[in-house]
Short mmCIF file of C-alpha atoms and ligand atoms in Angstrom, two decimals:
data_model
loop_
_atom_site.label_atom_id
_atom_site.label_comp_id
_atom_site.label_asym_id
_atom_site.label_seq_id
_atom_site.Cartn_x
_atom_site.Cartn_y
_atom_site.Cartn_z
CA MET S 1 21.88 -219.18 49.87
CA HIS S 2 19.34 -216.57 48.96
CA ASN S 3 17.59 -216.47 45.59
CA TYR S 4 14.79 -213.99 46.03
CA ARG S 5 13.18 -212.06 43.18
CA LYS S 6 12.14 -208.45 42.97
CA ILE S 7 8.58 -207.92 41.72
CA ASN S 8 8.56 -204.17 42.25
CA SER S 9 10.55 -201.75 44.41
CA ASP S 10 8.74 -202.98 47.55
CA VAL S 11 7.55 -206.48 46.75
CA PHE S 12 9.76 -209.58 46.66
CA TYR S 13 9.21 -213.23 45.80
CA VAL S 14 10.75 -215.28 48.62
CA GLY S 15 9.34 -218.74 47.83
CA ALA S 16 11.06 -221.73 46.25
CA SER S 17 10.40 -224.85 44.18
CA ASP S 18 10.58 -228.57 44.94
CA ARG S 19 11.37 -231.00 42.10
CA ARG S 20 12.01 -234.02 44.34
CA LEU S 21 8.54 -234.57 45.73
CA ALA S 22 6.82 -237.44 43.89
CA LEU S 23 3.28 -236.96 45.17
CA PHE S 24 1.67 -233.65 46.15
CA GLU S 25 -0.58 -234.20 49.20
CA ASN S 26 0.94 -237.70 49.00
CA ILE S 27 -1.53 -238.56 46.26
CA TYR S 28 -1.07 -236.42 43.09
CA PRO S 29 1.98 -237.20 40.91
CA ILE S 30 3.91 -234.03 40.11
CA ASP S 31 6.43 -234.88 37.42
CA ARG S 32 7.08 -231.17 36.88
CA GLY S 33 7.50 -230.42 40.59
CA VAL S 34 5.72 -227.66 42.48
CA SER S 35 6.52 -224.21 43.79
CA TYR S 36 5.62 -222.80 47.17
CA ASN S 37 5.25 -219.09 46.71
CA SER S 38 5.64 -216.49 49.41
CA TYR S 39 5.80 -212.72 49.10
CA LEU S 40 7.52 -210.13 51.24
CA VAL S 41 6.44 -206.48 51.12
CA MET S 42 9.00 -203.96 52.39
CA ASP S 43 6.89 -201.07 53.65
CA GLU S 44 7.06 -198.87 56.78
CA LYS S 45 6.12 -202.18 58.36
CA THR S 46 7.45 -205.35 56.76
CA VAL S 47 4.81 -207.83 55.68
CA LEU S 48 5.14 -211.46 54.66
CA LEU S 49 2.26 -213.14 52.84
CA ASP S 50 2.22 -216.84 53.78
CA THR S 51 5.22 -219.11 54.29
CA VAL S 52 6.15 -222.34 52.49
CA ASP S 53 6.31 -226.13 52.81
CA HIS S 54 9.05 -227.47 55.11
CA SER S 55 10.83 -228.97 52.06
CA VAL S 56 11.94 -225.52 50.91
CA SER S 57 12.16 -223.86 54.32
CA ARG S 58 15.91 -223.29 54.14
CA GLU S 59 15.72 -221.42 50.83
CA PHE S 60 12.73 -219.47 52.10
CA LEU S 61 14.35 -218.41 55.38
CA ASP S 62 17.51 -217.34 53.54
CA ASN S 63 15.39 -215.26 51.16
CA VAL S 64 13.42 -213.58 53.94
CA GLU S 65 16.57 -212.77 55.87
CA ALA S 66 18.30 -211.36 52.79
CA VAL S 67 15.38 -209.14 51.77
CA LEU S 68 14.85 -207.87 55.32
CA SER S 69 18.61 -207.13 55.48
CA GLY S 70 18.56 -206.45 59.17
CA ARG S 71 15.04 -205.12 59.52
CA LYS S 72 12.59 -206.98 61.69
CA LEU S 73 9.55 -208.78 60.35
CA ASP S 74 6.39 -207.02 61.54
CA TYR S 75 3.48 -208.93 60.00
CA LEU S 76 2.76 -212.38 58.64
CA ILE S 77 -0.53 -212.49 56.75
CA VAL S 78 -1.77 -216.08 56.72
CA ASN S 79 -4.09 -216.48 53.76
CA HIS S 80 -4.14 -220.28 54.02
CA MET S 81 -3.28 -222.52 56.97
CA GLU S 82 -2.55 -225.70 55.04
CA PRO S 83 0.89 -227.11 55.92
CA ASP S 84 2.23 -226.63 52.37
CA HIS S 85 2.13 -222.91 53.19
CA CYS S 86 2.39 -222.64 56.95
CA SER S 87 5.17 -225.07 57.83
CA VAL S 88 7.61 -222.35 58.75
CA ILE S 89 5.42 -220.22 61.03
CA ALA S 90 6.87 -221.55 64.29
CA GLU S 91 10.42 -220.97 63.03
CA LEU S 92 9.55 -217.40 62.00
CA VAL S 93 8.22 -216.68 65.47
CA ILE S 94 11.55 -217.77 66.96
CA ARG S 95 13.55 -215.70 64.46
CA TYR S 96 11.33 -212.61 64.59
CA PRO S 97 9.92 -212.50 68.13
CA GLU S 98 7.87 -209.32 67.56
CA LEU S 99 6.04 -210.84 64.60
CA ALA S 100 2.27 -210.23 64.54
CA ILE S 101 0.20 -212.90 62.80
CA VAL S 102 -2.69 -211.63 60.71
CA GLY S 103 -5.51 -214.07 60.10
CA ASN S 104 -9.19 -214.62 60.63
CA ALA S 105 -10.66 -216.37 63.68
CA LYS S 106 -10.59 -219.77 61.93
CA THR S 107 -6.96 -219.26 60.89
CA ILE S 108 -5.89 -218.42 64.42
CA GLN S 109 -7.71 -221.49 65.74
CA MET S 110 -5.93 -223.68 63.17
CA ILE S 111 -2.52 -222.24 64.04
CA LYS S 112 -3.18 -223.26 67.64
CA GLN S 113 -4.14 -226.76 66.49
CA PHE S 114 -0.93 -227.20 64.47
CA TYR S 115 1.50 -225.41 66.80
CA SER S 116 2.05 -224.89 70.49
CA PHE S 117 3.65 -221.42 70.65
CA ASP S 118 1.65 -218.58 72.21
CA VAL S 119 -0.52 -217.48 69.30
CA ASP S 120 -3.02 -215.18 71.05
CA SER S 121 -0.42 -212.66 72.21
CA ARG S 122 0.64 -212.01 68.60
CA ALA S 123 -2.68 -212.59 66.79
CA HIS S 124 -4.13 -209.76 64.72
CA VAL S 125 -7.62 -211.05 63.93
CA VAL S 126 -9.37 -209.72 60.82
CA LYS S 127 -12.91 -209.99 59.52
CA ASP S 128 -14.12 -210.22 55.94
CA GLY S 129 -13.56 -206.82 54.29
CA ASP S 130 -11.16 -205.55 56.97
CA SER S 131 -7.97 -203.85 55.90
CA LEU S 132 -4.45 -203.41 57.22
CA SER S 133 -2.35 -200.39 56.39
CA THR S 134 1.40 -200.90 56.62
CA GLY S 135 2.48 -197.41 55.51
CA LYS S 136 2.31 -197.05 51.75
CA HIS S 137 0.50 -200.35 51.23
CA ASN S 138 -3.01 -201.24 52.24
CA PHE S 139 -4.21 -204.84 52.34
CA VAL S 140 -7.92 -205.64 52.12
CA PHE S 141 -8.94 -209.14 53.17
CA ALA S 142 -11.69 -211.03 51.38
CA PHE S 143 -12.72 -214.39 52.80
CA ALA S 144 -12.73 -217.23 50.26
CA PRO S 145 -14.03 -220.15 52.31
CA MET S 146 -13.36 -223.62 50.81
CA VAL S 147 -11.10 -222.31 48.10
CA HIS S 148 -9.37 -224.84 49.37
CA TRP S 149 -9.98 -224.92 53.16
CA PRO S 150 -12.57 -223.11 55.28
CA GLU S 151 -10.21 -220.43 56.65
CA VAL S 152 -8.90 -219.30 53.24
CA MET S 153 -8.86 -215.60 52.46
CA VAL S 154 -7.26 -213.56 49.71
CA SER S 155 -5.47 -210.26 50.29
CA PHE S 156 -5.74 -207.36 47.88
CA ASP S 157 -3.12 -204.62 48.06
CA THR S 158 -5.02 -201.53 46.91
CA THR S 159 -1.76 -199.60 46.41
CA ASP S 160 -0.26 -201.99 43.84
CA GLY S 161 -3.47 -203.64 42.62
CA TYR S 162 -1.95 -207.02 43.53
CA LEU S 163 -4.24 -209.89 44.44
CA TYR S 164 -2.54 -212.39 46.75
CA SER S 165 -4.87 -215.19 45.80
CA ALA S 166 -3.83 -218.12 48.05
CA ASP S 167 -4.31 -221.51 46.29
CA ALA S 168 -6.63 -219.94 43.72
CA PHE S 169 -4.94 -219.48 40.33
CA GLY S 170 -2.20 -221.87 41.43
CA THR S 171 -0.81 -224.78 39.47
CA PHE S 172 1.48 -227.77 39.81
CA GLY S 173 4.88 -227.23 38.21
CA ALA S 174 8.15 -225.93 39.65
CA LEU S 175 9.25 -222.44 38.65
CA SER S 176 12.40 -222.54 36.55
CA GLY S 177 13.60 -218.99 36.67
CA ASN S 178 10.62 -217.51 34.87
CA LEU S 179 8.37 -216.04 37.52
CA TYR S 180 5.57 -214.79 35.29
CA ALA S 181 3.01 -216.68 33.22
CA ASP S 182 3.73 -214.40 30.25
CA GLU S 183 7.36 -215.62 30.25
CA VAL S 184 6.41 -219.28 29.68
CA GLU S 185 4.37 -221.18 27.09
CA PHE S 186 1.52 -221.46 29.56
CA ASP S 187 -1.09 -222.85 27.20
CA ARG S 188 1.24 -225.51 25.83
CA GLU S 189 3.37 -226.42 28.83
CA TRP S 190 1.38 -225.49 31.94
CA LEU S 191 -2.33 -225.61 31.25
CA ASP S 192 -2.72 -229.38 31.68
CA ASP S 193 -1.09 -229.18 35.11
CA ALA S 194 -3.09 -226.07 36.01
CA ARG S 195 -6.30 -227.85 35.13
CA ARG S 196 -5.27 -231.00 37.01
CA TYR S 197 -4.31 -228.91 40.03
CA TYR S 198 -7.57 -226.96 40.02
CA ILE S 199 -9.89 -229.93 39.38
CA ASN S 200 -8.28 -232.25 41.91
CA ILE S 201 -7.51 -229.73 44.64
CA VAL S 202 -10.52 -227.38 44.55
CA GLY S 203 -12.76 -228.90 41.86
CA LYS S 204 -15.35 -229.95 44.42
CA TYR S 205 -15.90 -226.32 45.45
CA GLY S 206 -17.01 -224.74 42.19
CA VAL S 207 -19.75 -222.71 43.87
CA GLN S 208 -17.31 -221.19 46.37
CA VAL S 209 -14.76 -220.49 43.62
CA MET S 210 -17.45 -218.69 41.60
CA ASN S 211 -18.33 -216.59 44.68
CA THR S 212 -14.69 -215.62 45.06
CA LEU S 213 -14.39 -214.79 41.34
CA LYS S 214 -17.47 -212.60 41.70
CA LYS S 215 -15.97 -210.78 44.68
CA ALA S 216 -12.69 -210.30 42.80
CA SER S 217 -14.34 -209.07 39.59
CA SER S 218 -15.02 -205.67 41.18
CA LEU S 219 -11.34 -205.16 42.10
CA PRO S 220 -8.88 -203.28 39.86
CA ILE S 221 -6.47 -206.24 39.73
CA LYS S 222 -3.12 -205.62 38.05
CA MET S 223 -1.42 -208.83 39.13
CA ILE S 224 -2.46 -212.18 40.55
CA LEU S 225 0.10 -213.70 42.92
CA PRO S 226 -0.87 -217.29 43.79
CA LEU S 227 0.74 -219.67 46.27
CA HIS S 228 1.80 -222.16 43.54
CA GLY S 229 3.09 -221.58 40.02
CA PRO S 230 3.69 -218.45 37.99
CA ILE S 231 2.44 -214.92 38.72
CA TRP S 232 -0.09 -213.37 36.35
CA ARG S 233 0.58 -209.79 35.23
CA GLU S 234 -0.69 -210.03 31.61
CA ASP S 235 -3.78 -211.53 30.04
CA LEU S 236 -5.43 -212.13 33.42
CA GLY S 237 -8.74 -212.65 31.62
CA TYR S 238 -7.39 -215.83 30.00
CA PHE S 239 -6.79 -217.58 33.31
CA ILE S 240 -9.84 -216.11 35.04
CA GLY S 241 -11.82 -217.44 32.06
CA LYS S 242 -10.38 -220.93 32.56
CA TYR S 243 -11.30 -220.79 36.25
CA THR S 244 -14.82 -219.68 35.40
CA THR S 245 -15.21 -222.63 33.01
CA TRP S 246 -13.86 -225.16 35.48
CA ALA S 247 -15.77 -223.80 38.46
CA SER S 248 -19.06 -223.82 36.59
CA TYR S 249 -18.61 -227.48 35.53
CA VAL S 250 -19.10 -226.80 31.84
CA PRO S 251 -16.86 -228.71 29.40
CA GLU S 252 -13.73 -226.79 28.48
CA ASP S 253 -13.32 -228.49 25.10
CA LYS S 254 -15.71 -230.05 22.68
CA GLY S 255 -14.39 -233.58 22.29
CA LEU S 256 -14.71 -237.25 23.04
CA LEU S 257 -12.95 -238.98 25.92
CA LEU S 258 -12.76 -242.79 26.03
CA VAL S 259 -11.65 -244.35 29.33
CA TYR S 260 -11.48 -248.09 29.80
CA SER S 261 -10.28 -250.77 32.12
CA SER S 262 -9.25 -254.07 30.63
CA ILE S 263 -7.61 -257.15 32.11
CA TYR S 264 -6.90 -259.18 28.97
CA GLY S 265 -7.44 -256.59 26.27
CA ASN S 266 -10.92 -257.35 24.95
CA THR S 267 -12.51 -254.24 26.42
CA ALA S 268 -9.57 -252.23 25.14
CA SER S 269 -10.10 -253.65 21.64
CA ALA S 270 -13.78 -252.75 21.81
CA MET S 271 -12.83 -249.16 22.67
CA ASP S 272 -10.32 -249.03 19.80
CA LEU S 273 -13.05 -250.19 17.46
CA LEU S 274 -15.48 -247.62 18.85
CA ALA S 275 -12.81 -244.92 18.46
CA SER S 276 -12.31 -245.82 14.80
CA MET S 277 -16.05 -245.69 14.20
CA CYS S 278 -16.28 -242.32 15.94
CA ALA S 279 -13.41 -240.91 13.88
CA GLU S 280 -15.11 -242.08 10.70
CA LYS S 281 -18.24 -240.25 11.80
CA GLY S 282 -16.14 -237.11 11.84
CA ILE S 283 -15.48 -236.73 15.57
CA ARG S 284 -12.21 -234.89 16.12
CA ASN S 285 -10.24 -234.62 19.35
CA ILE S 286 -10.73 -238.20 20.52
CA HIS S 287 -8.67 -239.04 23.61
CA MET S 288 -8.35 -242.55 25.02
CA TYR S 289 -6.89 -243.77 28.32
CA ASP S 290 -6.40 -247.05 30.15
CA ALA S 291 -7.50 -246.40 33.73
CA SER S 292 -4.86 -248.81 35.07
CA LYS S 293 -2.05 -247.00 33.38
CA THR S 294 -2.99 -243.36 33.76
CA ASP S 295 -3.12 -241.68 37.15
CA CYS S 296 -6.61 -241.02 38.42
CA SER S 297 -5.88 -237.28 38.84
CA VAL S 298 -5.21 -237.04 35.09
CA LEU S 299 -8.40 -238.95 34.28
CA VAL S 300 -10.54 -236.77 36.55
CA SER S 301 -9.03 -233.68 34.98
CA GLU S 302 -9.67 -235.00 31.44
CA CYS S 303 -13.28 -235.86 32.38
CA PHE S 304 -13.80 -232.23 33.43
CA ARG S 305 -12.23 -231.11 30.17
CA TYR S 306 -14.27 -232.91 27.51
CA SER S 307 -17.92 -232.76 26.58
CA THR S 308 -18.65 -236.45 25.98
CA ILE S 309 -17.20 -239.46 27.79
CA VAL S 310 -17.39 -243.26 27.45
CA PHE S 311 -16.53 -245.45 30.44
CA ALA S 312 -15.86 -249.15 29.72
CA SER S 313 -15.11 -251.83 32.27
CA PRO S 314 -15.04 -255.61 32.61
CA THR S 315 -17.02 -257.20 35.41
CA TYR S 316 -14.57 -258.15 38.13
CA ASN S 317 -15.78 -260.41 40.95
CA ALA S 318 -19.29 -259.11 40.27
CA GLU S 319 -18.06 -255.51 40.55
CA ILE S 320 -16.69 -252.73 38.36
CA PHE S 321 -12.94 -253.18 37.75
CA PRO S 322 -11.35 -251.40 40.75
CA LYS S 323 -9.41 -248.77 38.78
CA MET S 324 -12.59 -247.72 36.97
CA GLU S 325 -14.60 -247.76 40.17
CA THR S 326 -12.00 -245.52 41.81
CA LEU S 327 -12.28 -243.06 38.92
CA LEU S 328 -16.07 -242.92 39.12
CA LEU S 329 -16.01 -242.47 42.91
CA ASP S 330 -13.40 -239.74 42.53
CA LEU S 331 -15.54 -237.95 39.94
CA LYS S 332 -18.45 -238.04 42.36
CA ALA S 333 -16.21 -236.70 45.14
CA HIS S 334 -15.30 -233.78 42.87
CA ALA S 335 -18.96 -232.93 42.12
CA PHE S 336 -18.57 -233.91 38.47
CA GLN S 337 -21.69 -232.85 36.54
CA ASN S 338 -23.25 -231.63 33.26
CA ARG S 339 -21.92 -234.21 30.83
CA ASP S 340 -23.05 -236.74 28.25
CA VAL S 341 -21.67 -240.18 29.09
CA ALA S 342 -21.98 -243.73 27.82
CA VAL S 343 -21.21 -247.04 29.47
CA ILE S 344 -19.77 -250.26 28.06
CA GLU S 345 -19.56 -253.43 30.11
CA ASN S 346 -17.76 -256.69 29.57
CA GLY S 347 -18.02 -260.05 31.34
CA THR S 348 -17.88 -263.74 30.69
CA TRP S 349 -20.59 -265.26 32.92
CA ALA S 350 -22.60 -262.74 34.93
CA LEU S 351 -22.24 -259.16 33.69
CA SER S 352 -22.89 -256.43 36.22
CA SER S 353 -20.28 -253.69 35.69
CA GLY S 354 -22.56 -251.78 33.31
CA ARG S 355 -25.44 -251.53 35.75
CA LYS S 356 -23.07 -250.56 38.57
CA MET S 357 -21.32 -247.89 36.51
CA THR S 358 -24.70 -246.51 35.47
CA GLU S 359 -25.79 -246.36 39.13
CA LEU S 360 -22.69 -244.41 40.14
CA LEU S 361 -23.01 -241.99 37.22
CA SER S 362 -26.74 -241.50 37.77
CA ALA S 363 -26.03 -240.31 41.31
CA MET S 364 -24.11 -237.32 39.86
CA LYS S 365 -25.84 -234.11 38.86
CA ASN S 366 -27.11 -233.60 35.33
CA ILE S 367 -25.38 -236.59 33.76
CA ARG S 368 -27.11 -237.77 30.59
CA ILE S 369 -26.48 -241.45 29.89
CA LEU S 370 -26.45 -242.07 26.15
CA GLU S 371 -28.05 -245.16 24.58
CA PRO S 372 -27.25 -247.87 23.90
CA SER S 373 -25.34 -249.17 26.91
CA VAL S 374 -23.26 -251.83 25.21
CA SER S 375 -22.76 -255.27 26.77
CA ILE S 376 -19.88 -257.39 25.51
CA LYS S 377 -19.74 -261.07 26.31
CA SER S 378 -15.98 -261.58 26.47
CA SER S 379 -15.18 -260.19 23.01
CA VAL S 380 -16.85 -258.19 20.26
CA LYS S 381 -19.00 -260.23 17.81
CA ASP S 382 -21.26 -259.01 15.00
CA GLY S 383 -24.16 -258.02 17.28
CA GLU S 384 -21.86 -256.01 19.53
CA ARG S 385 -20.19 -254.39 16.55
CA GLU S 386 -23.63 -253.16 15.46
CA GLN S 387 -24.34 -251.83 18.94
CA LEU S 388 -21.02 -249.96 18.97
CA ALA S 389 -21.90 -248.41 15.60
CA VAL S 390 -25.21 -247.15 17.00
CA LEU S 391 -23.37 -245.78 20.02
CA ALA S 392 -20.87 -244.02 17.73
CA ASP S 393 -23.82 -242.19 16.12
CA ALA S 394 -25.08 -241.09 19.54
CA LEU S 395 -21.58 -239.92 20.51
CA ALA S 396 -21.20 -237.95 17.29
CA ALA S 397 -24.51 -236.23 17.92
CA SER S 398 -23.46 -235.44 21.50
CA VAL S 399 -20.07 -233.98 20.54
CA ASN S 400 -21.59 -231.93 17.72
CA LYS S 401 -24.19 -230.33 19.95
CA ALA S 402 -21.59 -229.41 22.59
CA GLU S 403 -20.67 -225.74 22.74
C1 FMN F 501 -10.51 -261.89 38.77
C2 FMN F 501 -11.59 -261.88 37.74
C3 FMN F 501 -12.89 -261.79 38.14
C4 FMN F 501 -13.93 -261.75 37.22
N1 FMN F 501 -15.23 -261.66 37.64
C5 FMN F 501 -16.24 -261.72 36.73
C6 FMN F 501 -17.60 -261.64 37.13
O1 FMN F 501 -17.90 -261.50 38.32
N2 FMN F 501 -18.58 -261.72 36.19
C7 FMN F 501 -18.28 -261.87 34.86
O2 FMN F 501 -19.19 -261.94 34.02
N3 FMN F 501 -16.99 -261.92 34.43
C8 FMN F 501 -15.98 -261.85 35.34
N4 FMN F 501 -14.67 -261.91 34.92
C9 FMN F 501 -14.41 -262.09 33.47
C10 FMN F 501 -14.08 -260.80 32.74
O3 FMN F 501 -14.98 -259.78 33.06
C11 FMN F 501 -14.20 -261.12 31.27
O4 FMN F 501 -13.30 -262.18 30.93
C12 FMN F 501 -13.93 -259.93 30.36
O5 FMN F 501 -14.15 -260.31 29.01
C13 FMN F 501 -12.53 -259.41 30.48
O6 FMN F 501 -12.37 -258.34 29.58
P1 FMN F 501 -10.92 -257.85 29.18
O7 FMN F 501 -10.38 -258.78 28.11
O8 FMN F 501 -11.10 -256.47 28.68
O9 FMN F 501 -10.07 -257.93 30.40
C14 FMN F 501 -13.63 -261.87 35.85
C15 FMN F 501 -12.29 -261.95 35.43
C16 FMN F 501 -11.28 -261.96 36.36
C17 FMN F 501 -9.84 -262.02 35.91
FE1 FE2 F 502 -4.35 -225.66 49.95
FE1 FE2 F 503 -1.39 -225.04 48.43
#
């Protein structure tokens, strides 16, 4: 059954949403689902921009067939060769035998790695800055390497001013009828997922994202059409601004984040006490998480969000508690940088989690470790209470100086 959407007289949304998938990339929980967007342009030649994940292939194929209504499909522009967008290429080639596949040399190579149909005979290879005219529409290709994979490019239709932005400007979250960001409460209902998507999926490649934003800033963009989540046709500056913040690794919000691991609750109690002290010093926007309870993708995203962060962990078999260690390793993997942090350790006989957390954090770029690093021997006593109070002062100073 088709359920395509008309964006303008020539351009149609032919993607679909999946609300059944538990884990995107088999690792990121997506309680709100995800959409796989695809766009079909009905010009003198017909042009499809990317396909979808196999999970929504039936809806997608029905949409394409309905919009084409008997016409053949001339071009498939492949902006991104990751399987969440290219799963249906082989099926399209069977259905539309004259289909030409537009991609760069890396894209074409990847198609050959994933599939075994004859790619070369239908490949239309483009270079950075090349364009493709399909009649009324004219697509200019700008390479965006590592925004998410090395072959990624974005396509700009100079006729409509539409930027087909691949994974950039995407977000987790299924579309529920409303196709445009201005039709939903984006800031309230989508932004957390958009941040979590960006940080976890492309957060490591801030430099490359900034390069792409720079390239795009010279284009007269009227609409941004990403491969996941709603389309942007109003207030583009809001979302471009968010991307600029995230990609440049500066805190998005002035605020304090407290993340702990705790087996029996003593480290958790210490963090609750610290939080109370911080609140009494006037710190607003304090957020606290248990690293065993909250998914790591949320924690990484929150770490990118706030200006000042405390990590607390018991010593566990002479190591950092595994959930906390995973978080710190994941932050490193995402090039986390430019933050004020503090470390609290706990242990009963030989404390080492503090030193090990400090080592991991010190290996990241421009991380300032606030004093004192607090050591708790099993539970908070008077001396440790005093240390936490001194730390609360340092945290207040850090949050207040944050932009
Ligand atoms: C499996 C296990 C291994 C531990 N290994 C160490 C250790 O190597 N060194 C240490 O000082 N304490 C170790 N501890 C003790 C805890 O770090 C300590 O009891 C701490 O106070 C627990 O804090 P919590 O109440 O927040 O869980 C271990 C505890 C458990 C359960
Ligand atoms: Fe991707
Ligand atoms: Fe994607």
